[in-house]
Amino acid sequence: MTVVARLMDAPVGTPNEALRSAEARFLRELVRLLGDDLAPSLRAFEAAQDSSAEDLTKDEIRRAGRWAEAFDKARVVGMREIGESGEAYFAVRRDNQ
């Protein structure tokens, strides 16, 4: 399973090449930080958003926490050349191709 990321609500006029480069940096950093745990961590994070803590296993809670931490670090790396924009964010989804 692969993970796809898109930079949303980037500043108007940001070149497409800069957007794709930011997305690639973001994904590379997620892979570097999470490795083979990337997709399971994303699934755990999604489950945590849709459930209460009592409904999650300890492993899901741990993985969801790793996802949140890695996401924040990857966001900084991804936005490095674009600069911080209060409204820009990375949307991540699983791609089951």
Coordinates of N, CA, C and O in Angstrom, one line a residue:
M1 N 0.8 -1.2 0.0 CA 0.0 0.0 0.0 C 0.9 1.2 0.0 O 1.9 1.3 0.7
T2 N 0.5 2.2 -0.8 CA 1.3 3.4 -0.9 C 0.5 4.5 -0.2 O -0.7 4.4 0.0
V3 N 1.2 5.6 0.1 CA 0.6 6.8 0.7 C 0.8 8.0 -0.3 O 1.9 8.1 -0.8
V4 N -0.3 8.7 -0.5 CA -0.2 9.9 -1.4 C -0.4 11.1 -0.5 O -1.3 11.2 0.4
A5 N 0.4 12.2 -0.8 CA 0.2 13.5 -0.1 C 0.0 14.6 -1.2 O 0.7 14.6 -2.2
R6 N -0.8 15.5 -0.8 CA -1.0 16.7 -1.7 C -0.9 17.9 -0.7 O -1.5 17.9 0.4
L7 N -0.2 18.9 -1.2 CA -0.2 20.2 -0.5 C -1.4 21.0 -0.9 O -1.6 21.3 -2.0
M8 N -2.2 21.3 0.1 CA -3.5 22.0 -0.1 C -3.4 23.5 0.4 O -2.7 23.7 1.3
D9 N -4.1 24.3 -0.3 CA -4.2 25.7 0.1 C -2.9 26.4 0.2 O -2.6 27.3 1.1
A10 N -2.0 26.1 -0.7 CA -0.7 26.8 -0.8 C -0.9 28.2 -1.2 O -1.9 28.5 -1.8
P11 N 0.1 29.1 -1.0 CA -0.1 30.5 -1.4 C -0.3 30.6 -2.9 O 0.3 29.8 -3.7
V12 N -1.2 31.5 -3.3 CA -1.5 31.7 -4.7 C -0.3 32.0 -5.4 O 0.6 32.8 -5.0
G13 N -0.1 31.5 -6.6 CA 1.1 31.7 -7.4 C 2.2 30.8 -7.2 O 3.3 31.0 -7.8
T14 N 2.1 29.9 -6.2 CA 3.2 29.0 -6.0 C 3.3 28.1 -7.2 O 2.4 27.4 -7.6
P15 N 4.5 28.0 -7.8 CA 4.7 27.2 -9.0 C 4.4 25.7 -8.8 O 4.7 25.2 -7.7
N16 N 3.8 25.0 -9.7 CA 3.5 23.6 -9.6 C 4.7 22.8 -9.2 O 4.6 21.8 -8.4
E17 N 5.9 23.1 -9.8 CA 7.1 22.4 -9.5 C 7.4 22.5 -8.0 O 7.9 21.5 -7.4
A18 N 7.2 23.7 -7.4 CA 7.5 23.9 -6.0 C 6.5 23.0 -5.2 O 6.9 22.5 -4.1
L19 N 5.3 23.0 -5.6 CA 4.3 22.2 -4.9 C 4.7 20.7 -4.9 O 4.6 20.0 -3.9
R20 N 5.0 20.2 -6.1 CA 5.3 18.7 -6.2 C 6.6 18.4 -5.4 O 6.8 17.4 -4.8
S21 N 7.6 19.4 -5.4 CA 8.8 19.2 -4.7 C 8.5 19.1 -3.2 O 9.1 18.3 -2.5
A22 N 7.7 20.0 -2.7 CA 7.3 20.0 -1.3 C 6.6 18.7 -0.9 O 6.9 18.1 0.1
E23 N 5.7 18.2 -1.8 CA 5.0 16.9 -1.5 C 6.0 15.8 -1.5 O 5.9 14.9 -0.6
A24 N 7.0 15.8 -2.4 CA 8.0 14.7 -2.4 C 8.9 14.8 -1.2 O 9.2 13.7 -0.6
R25 N 9.3 16.0 -0.7 CA 10.1 16.1 0.5 C 9.3 15.6 1.7 O 9.9 14.9 2.6
F26 N 8.1 16.0 1.8 CA 7.2 15.6 2.9 C 7.1 14.1 2.9 O 7.3 13.5 4.0
L27 N 6.8 13.4 1.8 CA 6.7 12.0 1.8 C 8.0 11.3 2.1 O 8.0 10.3 2.8
R28 N 9.1 11.8 1.6 CA 10.4 11.2 1.9 C 10.7 11.2 3.3 O 11.2 10.2 3.9
E29 N 10.4 12.3 4.0 CA 10.6 12.4 5.4 C 9.7 11.5 6.2 O 10.2 10.9 7.2
L30 N 8.5 11.4 5.8 CA 7.6 10.4 6.5 C 8.2 9.0 6.4 O 8.2 8.2 7.4
V31 N 8.6 8.6 5.2 CA 9.2 7.3 5.0 C 10.5 7.1 5.8 O 10.7 6.1 6.4
R32 N 11.3 8.2 5.8 CA 12.5 8.1 6.6 C 12.2 7.9 8.1 O 12.9 7.1 8.8
L33 N 11.2 8.6 8.6 CA 10.9 8.5 10.0 C 10.1 7.3 10.4 O 10.3 6.8 11.5
L34 N 9.2 6.8 9.5 CA 8.4 5.7 9.9 C 8.7 4.4 9.2 O 8.3 3.3 9.7
G35 N 9.4 4.4 8.1 CA 9.8 3.2 7.4 C 8.6 2.3 7.0 O 7.5 2.8 6.6
D36 N 8.7 1.1 7.3 CA 7.6 0.1 7.1 C 6.4 0.3 7.9 O 5.4 -0.3 7.7
D37 N 6.5 1.1 8.9 CA 5.4 1.4 9.9 C 4.5 2.6 9.3 O 3.6 3.0 10.0
L38 N 4.8 3.1 8.2 CA 4.1 4.2 7.6 C 2.6 4.0 7.5 O 1.8 4.7 8.1
A39 N 2.2 3.0 6.7 CA 0.8 2.7 6.5 C 0.1 2.3 7.7 O -1.0 2.8 8.0
P40 N 0.7 1.4 8.5 CA 0.0 1.0 9.8 C -0.1 2.2 10.8 O -1.1 2.3 11.5
S41 N 0.8 3.1 10.8 CA 0.7 4.3 11.6 C -0.4 5.2 11.1 O -1.1 5.8 12.0
L42 N -0.5 5.4 9.8 CA -1.6 6.2 9.3 C -2.9 5.5 9.6 O -3.9 6.2 10.0
R43 N -3.1 4.2 9.4 CA -4.3 3.5 9.8 C -4.7 3.7 11.3 O -5.8 4.0 11.6
A44 N -3.6 3.6 12.1 CA -3.9 3.8 13.6 C -4.3 5.2 13.9 O -5.2 5.5 14.7
F45 N -3.7 6.2 13.2 CA -4.1 7.6 13.4 C -5.5 7.8 13.0 O -6.3 8.5 13.7
E46 N -5.9 7.3 11.8 CA -7.2 7.4 11.4 C -8.2 6.8 12.3 O -9.3 7.3 12.6
A47 N -7.9 5.6 12.9 CA -8.7 4.9 13.8 C -8.8 5.8 15.1 O -9.9 5.9 15.7
A48 N -7.7 6.4 15.5 CA -7.8 7.2 16.7 C -8.7 8.4 16.6 O -9.3 8.8 17.5
Q49 N -8.7 9.0 15.4 CA -9.6 10.1 15.1 C -11.1 9.7 15.2 O -11.9 10.6 15.5
D50 N -11.3 8.5 14.8 CA -12.7 8.0 14.7 C -13.2 7.3 16.0 O -14.3 6.8 16.0
S51 N -12.3 7.1 17.0 CA -12.7 6.3 18.1 C -12.2 7.0 19.4 O -11.5 8.0 19.4
S52 N -12.7 6.4 20.5 CA -12.2 6.9 21.8 C -11.0 6.0 22.2 O -10.8 4.9 21.7
A53 N -10.2 6.5 23.1 CA -9.0 5.8 23.6 C -9.3 4.4 24.1 O -8.5 3.5 23.9
E54 N -10.5 4.2 24.7 CA -10.9 2.9 25.2 C -11.0 1.9 24.1 O -10.9 0.7 24.4
D55 N -11.3 2.3 22.9 CA -11.6 1.4 21.8 C -10.3 1.0 21.0 O -10.3 0.2 20.1
L56 N -9.2 1.6 21.4 CA -7.9 1.4 20.7 C -7.0 0.5 21.5 O -7.0 0.5 22.7
T57 N -6.2 -0.3 20.8 CA -5.2 -1.1 21.4 C -4.0 -0.2 21.8 O -3.8 0.9 21.3
K58 N -3.2 -0.7 22.7 CA -1.9 0.0 23.0 C -1.1 0.2 21.8 O -0.5 1.3 21.7
D59 N -1.0 -0.8 20.9 CA -0.2 -0.6 19.7 C -0.8 0.5 18.8 O 0.0 1.2 18.2
E60 N -2.1 0.5 18.7 CA -2.7 1.6 17.9 C -2.4 3.0 18.4 O -2.1 3.9 17.7
I61 N -2.5 3.1 19.7 CA -2.2 4.4 20.4 C -0.7 4.8 20.2 O -0.4 5.9 19.8
R62 N 0.2 3.8 20.3 CA 1.6 4.1 20.0 C 1.8 4.5 18.6 O 2.5 5.5 18.3
R63 N 1.2 3.7 17.7 CA 1.4 4.1 16.3 C 0.8 5.4 15.9 O 1.4 6.2 15.1
A64 N -0.3 5.7 16.4 CA -1.0 7.0 16.1 C -0.1 8.1 16.7 O 0.0 9.2 16.0
G65 N 0.5 8.0 17.8 CA 1.4 9.0 18.3 C 2.6 9.1 17.5 O 3.1 10.3 17.2
R66 N 3.2 8.0 17.0 CA 4.3 8.1 16.1 C 3.9 8.8 14.8 O 4.7 9.6 14.3
W67 N 2.8 8.6 14.3 CA 2.3 9.2 13.1 C 2.2 10.7 13.3 O 2.7 11.5 12.5
A68 N 1.6 11.2 14.4 CA 1.4 12.6 14.6 C 2.8 13.3 14.8 O 3.0 14.4 14.2
E69 N 3.7 12.7 15.5 CA 5.1 13.2 15.6 C 5.8 13.3 14.3 O 6.4 14.3 13.9
A70 N 5.7 12.2 13.5 CA 6.4 12.2 12.2 C 5.8 13.2 11.2 O 6.5 13.8 10.5
F71 N 4.5 13.3 11.3 CA 3.8 14.2 10.4 C 4.2 15.6 10.6 O 4.5 16.4 9.7
D72 N 4.3 16.0 11.9 CA 4.8 17.4 12.2 C 6.2 17.7 11.7 O 6.5 18.7 11.1
K73 N 7.1 16.7 11.9 CA 8.4 16.9 11.4 C 8.5 16.9 9.9 O 9.2 17.7 9.3
A74 N 7.7 16.0 9.3 CA 7.7 16.0 7.8 C 7.1 17.3 7.2 O 7.5 17.7 6.2
R75 N 6.1 17.8 7.9 CA 5.5 19.1 7.4 C 6.5 20.2 7.4 O 6.6 21.0 6.4
V76 N 7.4 20.3 8.4 CA 8.4 21.3 8.4 C 9.4 21.1 7.3 O 9.7 22.1 6.6
V77 N 9.8 19.9 7.0 CA 10.7 19.6 5.9 C 10.0 19.9 4.6 O 10.6 20.5 3.7
G78 N 8.8 19.5 4.4 CA 8.1 19.7 3.2 C 7.9 21.2 2.9 O 8.0 21.6 1.7
M79 N 7.6 22.0 3.9 CA 7.4 23.4 3.7 C 8.6 24.3 3.6 O 8.5 25.5 3.4
R80 N 9.8 23.6 3.8 CA 11.0 24.4 3.9 C 11.2 25.4 2.8 O 11.6 26.5 3.1
E81 N 11.0 25.1 1.6 CA 11.3 26.0 0.5 C 10.1 26.9 0.1 O 10.3 27.9 -0.6
I82 N 8.9 26.6 0.6 CA 7.8 27.4 0.3 C 7.6 28.4 1.4 O 7.1 29.5 1.2
G83 N 8.0 28.1 2.6 CA 7.8 28.9 3.8 C 6.4 28.6 4.4 O 5.6 28.0 3.8
E84 N 6.3 28.9 5.7 CA 5.1 28.6 6.4 C 4.0 29.5 5.9 O 4.1 30.7 5.7
S85 N 2.9 28.9 5.7 CA 1.7 29.5 5.3 C 0.6 29.1 6.3 O 0.4 27.9 6.4
G86 N -0.1 30.0 6.9 CA -1.0 29.6 7.9 C -2.1 28.7 7.4 O -2.7 27.9 8.2
E87 N -2.4 28.7 6.1 CA -3.5 27.9 5.6 C -3.1 26.7 4.9 O -3.9 25.7 4.6
A88 N -1.8 26.6 4.5 CA -1.4 25.4 3.7 C -1.2 24.2 4.6 O -0.8 24.3 5.7
Y89 N -1.6 23.1 4.1 CA -1.4 21.8 4.8 C -1.3 20.6 3.8 O -1.6 20.7 2.7
F90 N -0.7 19.6 4.4 CA -0.6 18.3 3.6 C -1.7 17.4 3.9 O -2.0 17.1 5.0
A91 N -2.5 17.0 2.8 CA -3.5 16.0 2.9 C -2.9 14.7 2.5 O -2.3 14.6 1.5
V92 N -3.1 13.7 3.4 CA -2.5 12.4 3.2 C -3.6 11.4 3.1 O -4.6 11.4 3.9
R93 N -3.5 10.4 2.2 CA -4.4 9.4 2.1 C -3.7 8.1 1.6 O -2.6 8.2 1.0
R94 N -4.3 7.0 2.0 CA -3.8 5.7 1.5 C -4.2 5.5 0.1 O -5.4 5.8 -0.3
D95 N -3.3 5.0 -0.7 CA -3.6 4.6 -2.1 C -3.5 3.1 -2.3 O -2.4 2.6 -2.2
N96 N -4.6 2.5 -2.4 CA -4.6 1.0 -2.4 C -4.3 0.4 -3.8 O -4.7 -0.7 -4.1
Q97 N -3.6 1.1 -4.6 CA -3.3 0.5 -6.0 C -2.3 -0.6 -5.9 O -1.5 -0.7 -5.1

